[in-house]
Coordinates of C-alpha atoms in Angstrom, one line a residue:
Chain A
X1392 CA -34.9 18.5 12.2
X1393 CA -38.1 19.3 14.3
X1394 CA -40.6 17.9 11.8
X1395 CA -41.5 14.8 13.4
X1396 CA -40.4 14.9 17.0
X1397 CA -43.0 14.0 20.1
X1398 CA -44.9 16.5 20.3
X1399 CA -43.6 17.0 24.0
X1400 CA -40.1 17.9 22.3
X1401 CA -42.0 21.1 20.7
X1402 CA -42.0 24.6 21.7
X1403 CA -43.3 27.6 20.6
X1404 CA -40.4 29.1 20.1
X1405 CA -41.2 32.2 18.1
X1406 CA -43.5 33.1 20.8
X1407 CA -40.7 33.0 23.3
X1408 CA -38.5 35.7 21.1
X1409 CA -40.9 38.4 21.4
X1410 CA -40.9 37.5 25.1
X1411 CA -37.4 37.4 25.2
X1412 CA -36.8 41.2 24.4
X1413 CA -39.1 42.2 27.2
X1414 CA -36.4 40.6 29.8
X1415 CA -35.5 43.1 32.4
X1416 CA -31.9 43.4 32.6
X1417 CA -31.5 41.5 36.1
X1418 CA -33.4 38.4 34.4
X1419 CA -31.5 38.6 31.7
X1420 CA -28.2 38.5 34.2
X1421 CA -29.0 35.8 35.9
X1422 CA -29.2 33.7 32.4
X1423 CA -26.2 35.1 31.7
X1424 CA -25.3 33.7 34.6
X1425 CA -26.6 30.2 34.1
X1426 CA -24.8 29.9 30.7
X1427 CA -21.4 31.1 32.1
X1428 CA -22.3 28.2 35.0
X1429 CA -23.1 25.8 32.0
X1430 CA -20.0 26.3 30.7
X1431 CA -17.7 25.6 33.3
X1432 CA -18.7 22.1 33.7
X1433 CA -15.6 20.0 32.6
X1434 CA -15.9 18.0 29.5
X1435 CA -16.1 14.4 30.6
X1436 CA -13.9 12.1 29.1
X1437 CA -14.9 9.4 26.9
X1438 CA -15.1 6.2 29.3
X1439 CA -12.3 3.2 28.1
X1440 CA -14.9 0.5 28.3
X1441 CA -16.9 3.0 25.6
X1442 CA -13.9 3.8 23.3
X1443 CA -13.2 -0.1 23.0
X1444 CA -16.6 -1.2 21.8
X1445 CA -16.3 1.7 19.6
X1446 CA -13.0 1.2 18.5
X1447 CA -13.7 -3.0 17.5
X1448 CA -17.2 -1.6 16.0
X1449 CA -15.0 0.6 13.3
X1450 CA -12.6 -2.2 13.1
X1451 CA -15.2 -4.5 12.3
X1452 CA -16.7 -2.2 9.7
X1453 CA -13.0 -2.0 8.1
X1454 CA -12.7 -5.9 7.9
X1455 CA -16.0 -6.2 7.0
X1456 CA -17.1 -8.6 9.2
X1457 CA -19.8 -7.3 10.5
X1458 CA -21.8 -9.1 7.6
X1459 CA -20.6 -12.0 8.8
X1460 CA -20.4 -12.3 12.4
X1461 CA -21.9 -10.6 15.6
X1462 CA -21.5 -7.3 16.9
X1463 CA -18.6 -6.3 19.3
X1464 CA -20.3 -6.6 22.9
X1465 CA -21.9 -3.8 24.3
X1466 CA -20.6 -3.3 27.8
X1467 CA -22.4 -1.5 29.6
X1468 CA -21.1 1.9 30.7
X1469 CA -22.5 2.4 34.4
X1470 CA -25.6 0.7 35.9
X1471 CA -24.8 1.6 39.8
X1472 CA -27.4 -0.9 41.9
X1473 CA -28.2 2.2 44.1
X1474 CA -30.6 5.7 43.6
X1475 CA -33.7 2.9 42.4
X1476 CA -32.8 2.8 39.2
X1477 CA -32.5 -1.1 38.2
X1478 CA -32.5 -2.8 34.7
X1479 CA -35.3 -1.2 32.9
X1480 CA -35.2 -4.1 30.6
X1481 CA -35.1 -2.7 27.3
X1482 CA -33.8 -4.3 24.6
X1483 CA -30.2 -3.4 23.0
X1484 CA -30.3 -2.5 19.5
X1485 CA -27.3 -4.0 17.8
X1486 CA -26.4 -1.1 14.8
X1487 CA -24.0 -3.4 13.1
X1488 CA -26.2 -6.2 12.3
X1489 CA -27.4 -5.5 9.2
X1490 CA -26.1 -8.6 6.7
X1491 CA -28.7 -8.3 3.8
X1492 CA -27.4 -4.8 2.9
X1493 CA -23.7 -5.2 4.2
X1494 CA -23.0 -8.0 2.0
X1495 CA -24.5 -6.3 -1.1
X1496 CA -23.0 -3.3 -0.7
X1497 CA -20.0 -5.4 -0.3
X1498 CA -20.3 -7.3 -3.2
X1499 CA -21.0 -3.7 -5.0
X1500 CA -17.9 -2.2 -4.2
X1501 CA -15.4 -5.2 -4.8
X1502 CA -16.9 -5.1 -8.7
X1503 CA -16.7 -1.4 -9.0
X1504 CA -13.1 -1.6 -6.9
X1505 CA -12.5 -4.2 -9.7
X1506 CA -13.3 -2.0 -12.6
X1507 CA -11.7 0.9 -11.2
X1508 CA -8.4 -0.7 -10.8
X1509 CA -8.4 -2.0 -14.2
X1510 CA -9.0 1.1 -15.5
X1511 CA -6.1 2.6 -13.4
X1512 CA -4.0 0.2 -14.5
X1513 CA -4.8 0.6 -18.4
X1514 CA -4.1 4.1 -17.7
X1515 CA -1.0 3.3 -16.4
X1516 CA 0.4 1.3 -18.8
X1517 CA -1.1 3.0 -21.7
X1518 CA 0.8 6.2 -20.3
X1519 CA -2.1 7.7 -20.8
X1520 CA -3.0 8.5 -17.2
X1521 CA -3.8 11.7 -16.4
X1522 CA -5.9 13.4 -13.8
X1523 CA -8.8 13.3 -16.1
X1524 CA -8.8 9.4 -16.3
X1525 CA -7.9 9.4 -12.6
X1526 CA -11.2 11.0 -11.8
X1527 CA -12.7 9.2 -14.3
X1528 CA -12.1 5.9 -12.3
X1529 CA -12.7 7.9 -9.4
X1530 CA -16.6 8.5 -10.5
X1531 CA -17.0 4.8 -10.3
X1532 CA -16.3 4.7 -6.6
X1533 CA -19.0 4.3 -4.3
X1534 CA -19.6 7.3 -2.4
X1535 CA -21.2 5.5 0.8
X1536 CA -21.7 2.7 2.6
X1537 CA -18.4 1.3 1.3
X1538 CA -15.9 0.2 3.6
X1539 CA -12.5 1.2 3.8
X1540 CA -10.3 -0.9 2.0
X1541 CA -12.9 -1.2 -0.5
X1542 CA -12.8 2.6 -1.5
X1543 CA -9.3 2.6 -1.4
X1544 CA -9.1 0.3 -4.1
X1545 CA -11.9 1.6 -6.3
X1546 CA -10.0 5.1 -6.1
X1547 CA -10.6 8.5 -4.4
X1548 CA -13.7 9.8 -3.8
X1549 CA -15.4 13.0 -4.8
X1550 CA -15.0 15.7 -1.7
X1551 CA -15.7 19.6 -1.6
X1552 CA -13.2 22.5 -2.9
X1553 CA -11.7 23.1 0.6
X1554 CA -11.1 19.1 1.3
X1555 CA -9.3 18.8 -2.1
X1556 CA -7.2 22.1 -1.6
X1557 CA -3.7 20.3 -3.1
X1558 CA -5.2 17.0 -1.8
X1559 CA -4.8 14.2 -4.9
X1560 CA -5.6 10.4 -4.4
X1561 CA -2.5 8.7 -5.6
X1562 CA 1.2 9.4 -6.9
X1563 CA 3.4 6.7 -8.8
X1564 CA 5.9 5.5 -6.4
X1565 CA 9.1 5.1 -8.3
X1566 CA 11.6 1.9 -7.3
X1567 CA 14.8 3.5 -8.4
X1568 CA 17.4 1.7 -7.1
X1569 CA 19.2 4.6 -6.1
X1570 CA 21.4 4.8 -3.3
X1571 CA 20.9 8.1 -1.8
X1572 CA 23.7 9.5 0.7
X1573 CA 23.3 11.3 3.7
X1574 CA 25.8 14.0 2.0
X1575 CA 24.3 14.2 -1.4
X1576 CA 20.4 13.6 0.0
X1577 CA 19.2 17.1 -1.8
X1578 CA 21.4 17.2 -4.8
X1579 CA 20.6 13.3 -5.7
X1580 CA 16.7 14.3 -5.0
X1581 CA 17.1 17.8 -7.2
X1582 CA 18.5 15.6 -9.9
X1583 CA 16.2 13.4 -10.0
X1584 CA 13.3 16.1 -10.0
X1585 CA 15.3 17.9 -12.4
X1586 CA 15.0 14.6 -14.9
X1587 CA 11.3 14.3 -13.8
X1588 CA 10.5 18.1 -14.5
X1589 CA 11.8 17.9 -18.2
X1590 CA 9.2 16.5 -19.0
X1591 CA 10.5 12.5 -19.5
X1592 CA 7.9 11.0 -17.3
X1593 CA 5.7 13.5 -14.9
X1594 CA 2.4 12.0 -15.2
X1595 CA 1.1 9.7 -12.2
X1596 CA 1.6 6.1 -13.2
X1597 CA 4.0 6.8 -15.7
X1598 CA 7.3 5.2 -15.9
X1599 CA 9.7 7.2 -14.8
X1600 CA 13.2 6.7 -16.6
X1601 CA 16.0 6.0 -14.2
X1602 CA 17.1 9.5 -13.0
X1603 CA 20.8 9.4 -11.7
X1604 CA 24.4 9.2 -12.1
X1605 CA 24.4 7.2 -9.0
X1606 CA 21.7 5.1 -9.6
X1607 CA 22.5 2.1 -9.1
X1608 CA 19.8 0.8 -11.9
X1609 CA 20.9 2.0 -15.1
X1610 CA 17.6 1.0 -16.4
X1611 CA 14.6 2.4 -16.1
X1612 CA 12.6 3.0 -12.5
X1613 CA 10.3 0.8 -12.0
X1614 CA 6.9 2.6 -10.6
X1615 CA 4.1 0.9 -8.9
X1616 CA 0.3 2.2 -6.8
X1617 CA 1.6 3.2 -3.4
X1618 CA 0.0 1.5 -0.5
X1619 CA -2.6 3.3 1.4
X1620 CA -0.4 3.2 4.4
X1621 CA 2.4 4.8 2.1
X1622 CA -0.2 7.0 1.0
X1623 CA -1.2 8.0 4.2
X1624 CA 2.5 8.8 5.5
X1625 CA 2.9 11.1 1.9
X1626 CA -0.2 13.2 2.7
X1627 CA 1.1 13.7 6.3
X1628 CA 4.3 14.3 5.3
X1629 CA 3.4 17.2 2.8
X1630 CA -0.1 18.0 4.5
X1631 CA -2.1 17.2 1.7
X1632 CA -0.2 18.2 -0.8
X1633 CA 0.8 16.0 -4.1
X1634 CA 4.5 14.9 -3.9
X1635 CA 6.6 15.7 -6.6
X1636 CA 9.2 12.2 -5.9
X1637 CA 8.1 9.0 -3.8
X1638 CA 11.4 6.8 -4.3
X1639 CA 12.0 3.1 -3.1
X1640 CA 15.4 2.9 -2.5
X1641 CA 18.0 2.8 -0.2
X1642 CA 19.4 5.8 2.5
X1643 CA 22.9 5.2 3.7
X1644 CA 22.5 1.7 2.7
X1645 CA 19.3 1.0 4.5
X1646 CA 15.9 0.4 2.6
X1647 CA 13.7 3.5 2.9
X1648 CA 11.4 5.4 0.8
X1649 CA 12.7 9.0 0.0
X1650 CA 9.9 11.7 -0.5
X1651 CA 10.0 15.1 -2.0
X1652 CA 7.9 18.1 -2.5
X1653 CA 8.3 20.9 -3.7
X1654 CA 10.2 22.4 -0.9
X1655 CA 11.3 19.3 1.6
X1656 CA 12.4 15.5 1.5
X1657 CA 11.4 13.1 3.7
X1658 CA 13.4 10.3 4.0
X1659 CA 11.4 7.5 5.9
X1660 CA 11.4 3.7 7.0
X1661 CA 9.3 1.4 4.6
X1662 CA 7.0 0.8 7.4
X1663 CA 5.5 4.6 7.4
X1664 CA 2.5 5.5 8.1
X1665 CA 0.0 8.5 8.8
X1666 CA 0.5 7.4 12.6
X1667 CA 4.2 6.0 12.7
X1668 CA 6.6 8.0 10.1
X1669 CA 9.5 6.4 11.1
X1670 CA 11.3 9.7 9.9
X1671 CA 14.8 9.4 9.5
X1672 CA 15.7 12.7 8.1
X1673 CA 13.9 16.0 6.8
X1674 CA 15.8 18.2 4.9
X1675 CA 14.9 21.4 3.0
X1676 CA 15.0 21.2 -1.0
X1677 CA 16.7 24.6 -1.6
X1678 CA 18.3 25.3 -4.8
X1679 CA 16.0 24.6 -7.3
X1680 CA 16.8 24.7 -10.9
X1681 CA 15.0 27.8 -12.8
X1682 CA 12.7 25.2 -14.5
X1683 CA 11.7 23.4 -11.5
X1684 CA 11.0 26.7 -9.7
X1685 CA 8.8 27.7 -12.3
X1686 CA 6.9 24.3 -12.0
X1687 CA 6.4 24.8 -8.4
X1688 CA 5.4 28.3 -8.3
X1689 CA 2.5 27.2 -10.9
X1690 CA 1.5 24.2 -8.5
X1691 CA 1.2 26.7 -5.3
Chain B
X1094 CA -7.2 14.8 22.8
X1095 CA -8.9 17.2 21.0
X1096 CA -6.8 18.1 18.0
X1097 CA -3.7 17.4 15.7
X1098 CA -0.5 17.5 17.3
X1099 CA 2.2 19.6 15.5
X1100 CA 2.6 17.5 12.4
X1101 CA -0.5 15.6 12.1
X1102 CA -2.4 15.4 9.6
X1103 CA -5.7 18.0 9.6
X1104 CA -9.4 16.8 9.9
X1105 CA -9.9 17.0 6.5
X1106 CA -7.2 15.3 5.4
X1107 CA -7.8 11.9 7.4
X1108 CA -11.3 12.1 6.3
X1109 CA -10.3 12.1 2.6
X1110 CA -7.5 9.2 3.5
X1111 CA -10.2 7.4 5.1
X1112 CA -12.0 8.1 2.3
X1113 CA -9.5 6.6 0.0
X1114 CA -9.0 3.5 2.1
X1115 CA -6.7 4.1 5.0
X1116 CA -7.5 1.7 7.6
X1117 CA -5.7 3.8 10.4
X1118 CA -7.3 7.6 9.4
X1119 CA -10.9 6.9 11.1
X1120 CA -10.0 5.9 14.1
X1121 CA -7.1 8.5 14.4
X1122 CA -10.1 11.0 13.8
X1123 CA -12.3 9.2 16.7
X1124 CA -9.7 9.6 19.1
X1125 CA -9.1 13.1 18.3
X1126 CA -12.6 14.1 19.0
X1127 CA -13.6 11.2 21.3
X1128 CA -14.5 13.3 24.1
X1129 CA -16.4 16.2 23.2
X1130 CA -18.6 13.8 21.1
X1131 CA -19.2 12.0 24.1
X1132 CA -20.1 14.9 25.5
X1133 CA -23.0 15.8 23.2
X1134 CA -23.9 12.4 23.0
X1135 CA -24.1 12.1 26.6
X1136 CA -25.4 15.6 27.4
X1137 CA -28.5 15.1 25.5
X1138 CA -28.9 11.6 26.0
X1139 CA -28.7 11.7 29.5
X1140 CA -27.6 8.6 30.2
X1141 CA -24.4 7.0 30.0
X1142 CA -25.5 3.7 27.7
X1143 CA -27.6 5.9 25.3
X1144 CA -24.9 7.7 24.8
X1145 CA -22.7 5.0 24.3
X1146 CA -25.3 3.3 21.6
X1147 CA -25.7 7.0 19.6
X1148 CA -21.9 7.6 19.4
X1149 CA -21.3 4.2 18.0
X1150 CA -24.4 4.5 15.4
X1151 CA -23.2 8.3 15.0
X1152 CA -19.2 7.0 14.1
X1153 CA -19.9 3.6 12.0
X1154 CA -22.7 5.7 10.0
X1155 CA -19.6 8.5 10.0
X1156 CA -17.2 5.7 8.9
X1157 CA -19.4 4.7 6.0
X1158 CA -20.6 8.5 4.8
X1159 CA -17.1 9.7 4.8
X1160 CA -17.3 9.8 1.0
X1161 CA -20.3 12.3 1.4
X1162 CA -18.7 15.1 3.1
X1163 CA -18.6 17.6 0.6
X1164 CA -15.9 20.3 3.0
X1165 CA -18.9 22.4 3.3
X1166 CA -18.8 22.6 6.6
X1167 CA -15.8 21.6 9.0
X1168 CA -15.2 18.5 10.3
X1169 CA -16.0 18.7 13.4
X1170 CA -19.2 20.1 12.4
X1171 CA -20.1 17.2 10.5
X1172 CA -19.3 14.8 13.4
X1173 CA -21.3 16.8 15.2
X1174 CA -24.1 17.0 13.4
X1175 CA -24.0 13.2 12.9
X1176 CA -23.9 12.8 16.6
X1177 CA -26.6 15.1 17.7
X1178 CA -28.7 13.3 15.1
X1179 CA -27.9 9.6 16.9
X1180 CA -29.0 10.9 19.8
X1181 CA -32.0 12.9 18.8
X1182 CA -33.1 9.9 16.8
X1183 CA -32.4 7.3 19.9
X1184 CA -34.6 9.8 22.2
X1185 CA -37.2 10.0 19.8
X1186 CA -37.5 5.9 19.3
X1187 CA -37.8 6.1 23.0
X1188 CA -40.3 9.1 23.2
X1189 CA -42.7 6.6 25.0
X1190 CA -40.1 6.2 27.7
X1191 CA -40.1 9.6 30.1
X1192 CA -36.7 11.4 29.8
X1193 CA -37.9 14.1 32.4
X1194 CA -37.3 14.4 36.3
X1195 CA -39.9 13.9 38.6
X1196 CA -38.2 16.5 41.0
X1197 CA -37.1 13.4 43.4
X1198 CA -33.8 13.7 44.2
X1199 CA -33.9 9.8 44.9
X1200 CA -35.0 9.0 41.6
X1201 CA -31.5 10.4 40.1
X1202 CA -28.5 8.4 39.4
X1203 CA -25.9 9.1 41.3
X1204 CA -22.6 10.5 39.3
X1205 CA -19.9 8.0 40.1
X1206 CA -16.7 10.3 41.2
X1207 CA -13.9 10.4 38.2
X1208 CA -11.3 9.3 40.2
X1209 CA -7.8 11.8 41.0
X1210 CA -10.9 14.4 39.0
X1211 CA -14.0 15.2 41.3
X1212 CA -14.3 16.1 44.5
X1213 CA -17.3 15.7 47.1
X1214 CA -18.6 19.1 45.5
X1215 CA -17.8 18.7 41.6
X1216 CA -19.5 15.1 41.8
X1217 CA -22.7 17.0 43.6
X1218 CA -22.7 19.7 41.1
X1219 CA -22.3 17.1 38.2
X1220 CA -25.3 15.5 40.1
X1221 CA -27.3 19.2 39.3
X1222 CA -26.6 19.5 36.3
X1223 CA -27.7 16.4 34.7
X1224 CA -30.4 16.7 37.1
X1225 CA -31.4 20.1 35.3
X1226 CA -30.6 18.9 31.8
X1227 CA -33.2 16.4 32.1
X1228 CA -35.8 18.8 32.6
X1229 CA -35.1 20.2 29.0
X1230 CA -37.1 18.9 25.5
X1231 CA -34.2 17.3 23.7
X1232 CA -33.6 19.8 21.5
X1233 CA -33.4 22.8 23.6
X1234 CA -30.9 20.5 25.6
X1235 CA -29.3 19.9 22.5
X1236 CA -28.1 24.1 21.9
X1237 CA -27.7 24.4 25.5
X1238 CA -25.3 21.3 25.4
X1239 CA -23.5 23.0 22.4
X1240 CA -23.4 26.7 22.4
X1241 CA -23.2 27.1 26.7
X1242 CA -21.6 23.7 27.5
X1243 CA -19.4 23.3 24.6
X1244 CA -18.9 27.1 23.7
X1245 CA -19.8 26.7 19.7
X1246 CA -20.7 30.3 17.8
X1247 CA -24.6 30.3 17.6
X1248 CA -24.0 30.3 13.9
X1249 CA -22.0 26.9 13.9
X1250 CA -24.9 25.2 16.5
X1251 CA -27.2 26.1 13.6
X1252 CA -25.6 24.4 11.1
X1253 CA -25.1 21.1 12.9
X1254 CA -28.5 21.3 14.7
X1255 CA -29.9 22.4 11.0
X1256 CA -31.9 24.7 12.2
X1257 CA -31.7 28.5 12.2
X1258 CA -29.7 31.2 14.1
X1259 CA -32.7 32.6 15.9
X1260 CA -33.9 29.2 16.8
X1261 CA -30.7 28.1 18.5
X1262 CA -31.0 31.5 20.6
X1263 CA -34.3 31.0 21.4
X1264 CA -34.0 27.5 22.3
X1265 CA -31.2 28.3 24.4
X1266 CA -32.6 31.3 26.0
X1267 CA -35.5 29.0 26.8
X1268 CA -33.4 26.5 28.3
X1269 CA -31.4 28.5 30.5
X1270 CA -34.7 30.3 31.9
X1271 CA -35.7 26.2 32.8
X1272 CA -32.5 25.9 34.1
X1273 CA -32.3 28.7 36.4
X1274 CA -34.4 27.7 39.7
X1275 CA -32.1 24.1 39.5
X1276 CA -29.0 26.2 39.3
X1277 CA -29.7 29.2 41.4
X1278 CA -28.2 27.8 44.3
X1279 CA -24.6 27.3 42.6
X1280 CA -23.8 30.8 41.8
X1281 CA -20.5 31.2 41.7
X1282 CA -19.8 27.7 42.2
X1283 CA -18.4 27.1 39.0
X1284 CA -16.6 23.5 38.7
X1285 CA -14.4 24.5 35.8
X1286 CA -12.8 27.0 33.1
X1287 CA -14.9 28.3 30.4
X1288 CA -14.7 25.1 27.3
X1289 CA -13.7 26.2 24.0
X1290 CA -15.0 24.6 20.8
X1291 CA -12.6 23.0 18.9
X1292 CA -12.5 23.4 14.4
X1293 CA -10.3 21.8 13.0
X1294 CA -8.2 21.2 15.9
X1295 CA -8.1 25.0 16.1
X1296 CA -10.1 26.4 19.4
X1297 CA -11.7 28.6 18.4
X1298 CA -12.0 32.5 20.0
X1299 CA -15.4 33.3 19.3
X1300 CA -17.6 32.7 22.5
X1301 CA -20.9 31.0 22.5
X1302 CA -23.2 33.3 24.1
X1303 CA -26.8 33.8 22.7

């Protein structure tokens, strides 16, 4: 990091360590005494004006419209008139402007995010997806300079052993029509895991058959990609971990999406997300059949 | 705010959602962190709208590299990282411009009070210390800013200053010993508690000293 830096910015640092071990103990007190000083001054807090133009920067990179218009305004934070310190009229670079390479790596990531959802969907309906073929559409992601949306659609993207620790990109989210009660919340949810775990229709994507009694569609559930706001509110839910149910369906009559894991169900308004659950009930998932337990132990 | 509230979703985690294309995860990270990244950016920028331009460079070029973090590091110490970089870099395209102090207290701006949060003396002793800061080469500023300021291990200023152990002691060792004839005269005069870093959203217990 020091390789090209103004030669003013330099200093002979090694020659300062041998110095430093010669400090007598009162000069070394006294720095002590500086750093314990240093470290008392408050934090200061992001100013508003600052955390706005910030905020609409990111947003612009989301919508991608920084290719395409100008950048958010760059208020300035505090120019006082006082102290002789007037406009010392330099120029403001403007970090968001750059079209050329915003647009192409726009253009970039729709055709990969293209490919990759094609190939997720084949996998899907070809019940042949798997996590292999999941990262296999994952390796056609961009891994910078993509926006947002963009990279959600294209699929996850590669991140280090302790990011992915029981993190995966996506879960089928199953429309089963059933009409979960407030009394029979777990037993409804173990019977449908208990359909899931014998191996009828586990894999992400798959079609998962219609799972019970009280279903109110005999037929099979119909499964779909969630949303990344739905995937958002899962993660949060289960703190990284995969789900073992997403359901669309109803909750003492009212539309809601009921989410499982291993140990827990969520049962959430259709409008849930990482920020805004919209929780409605969290129950523990005790009880598990011998065959499910077994599943779970193996996943943790 | 400075880290997850019961329930919320980890670092980690809303970098990988952001990863995968969560519009909401980025800026729920921003706003977690907002303020001690300020405070590096505007520690070593030393001035308010430098420090405004690095943290936006530092968080869009964040936004866009999220698919790069590899979890070998936390993070906050990415963030980090990419922040003291912006504001490295932004000093360094204005090398030509003098960053220093000429030793004139009239040539200082003044610190405009934080209002219901400084008083006559914290506003004069925010006045010193940016004062004093100034006199520093950027990058002893920058482990000054981190490990006394900020209270980060010596070992985790390394990794987001890049450089080693022993050079993030001696440049703070360094700095203080510039620091000390400026800050003589507030012993004991301290204007806060002692900062913690924050990992995670976990403060961490190990001190900073060098």
């Amino acid at each position: 990091m020091s390789g090209h830096w103004p030669p003013e910015w330099e200093d002979s640092e090694e020659e300062f360590s041998a110095e430093a071990d010669q400090l007598d103990p009162e000069a070394e007190a006294r720095l002590s005494e500086v750093a314990a000083y240093l470290a008392s001054v408050p934090v200061p807090a992001l100013p508003d004006a600052v955390e706005t133009r910030i905020n609409a920067a990111l947003a612009a990179e989301t919508a991608g419209s920084h290719a395409l218009g100008p950048a958010p305004a760059r208020a300035r934070v505090r120019r006082h008139s006082g102290g002789g310190h007037g406009d010392r009229g330099r120029s403001r670079r403007d970090f968001l402007r750059r079209p050329v390479v915003a647009v192409g790596s726009l253009v970039v990531c729709l055709l990969l995010a293209g490919l990759g959802f094609t190939l997720a969907r084949g996998g899907t309906q070809g019940a042949a997806s798997s996590p292999a073929a999941a990262s296999g559409a994952s390796g056609l992601a961009p891994k910078s300079s993509s926006s947002g949306s963009s990279a959600a659609a294209a699929g996850p993207v590669e991140a280090g052993p302790e990011q992915n620790a029981g993190i995966e990109s996506s879960f089928p989210v199953a429309a089963s029509g059933t009409r979960y009660e407030r009394a029979t919340l777990t037993e409804q949810v173990r019977t449908r895991l208990g359909l899931t775990a014998s191996g009828i229709a586990p894999s992400p994507g798959a079609t998962v058959p219609a799972a019970s009694a009280s279903s109110a569609a005999s037929g099979a559930a119909v499964t779909s990609a969630p949303t990344a706001a739905l995937r958002a509110c899962v993660f949060h839910l289960t703190g990284g971990a995969q789900p073992r149910l997403v359901d669309q369906a109803t909750y003492q009559g009212e539309p809601a999406y009921v989410i499982a894991s291993s140990t827990r169900v969520w049962v959430v308004g259709l409008g849930c997300t990482a920020a805004k659950t919209e929780l409605i009930v969290s129950v523990a998932l005790a009880g598990l059949p011998g065959n499910l337990r077994a599943l779970v132990s193996v996943e943790q | 705010m400075s880290g997850p509230a019961p329930g919320e979703p980890s670092d980690a985690i809303l970098l990988r959602l952001h990863a995968d294309g969560d519009a909401d995860a980025f800026s729920l990270l921003f706003r977690r962190h907002k303020d001690r990244l300020w405070a590096v950016a505007l520690r070593i920028a030393c001035d308010p709208d430098d420090a405004a331009d690095a943290l936006q460079e530092a968080m869009i070029s964040a936004f866009r590299r999220a698919g790069d973090f590899r979890g070998e590091s936390a993070v906050t110490t990415w963030l980090h990282r990419i922040v003291v970089n912006a504001s490295l870099d932004l000093l360094r395209r204005r090398s030509a411009r003098p960053v220093g102090w000429s030793g004139d207290p009239d040539d200082l701006p003044v610190p405009e009070p934080r209002q219901g949060v400084d008083t006559f003396a914290s506003t004069d002793s925010r006045l010193d210390i940016d004062a004093a800061m100034r006199t520093l080469p950027p990058p002893q500023r920058a482990a000054l800013v981190l490990v006394d300021m900020l209270g980060y291990p010596v070992a985790d200023a390394a990794a987001i200053l890049g450089v080693s152990e022993g050079t993030v002691k001696s440049r703070c060792a360094r700095g203080r010993a510039k620091l000390l004839p400026y800050l003589s005269h507030l012993r004991g005069d301290y204007p806060g508690g002692r900062n913690q870093p924050v990992s995670d959203g976990v403060p961490s217990e190990q001190g900073g000293g060098a």
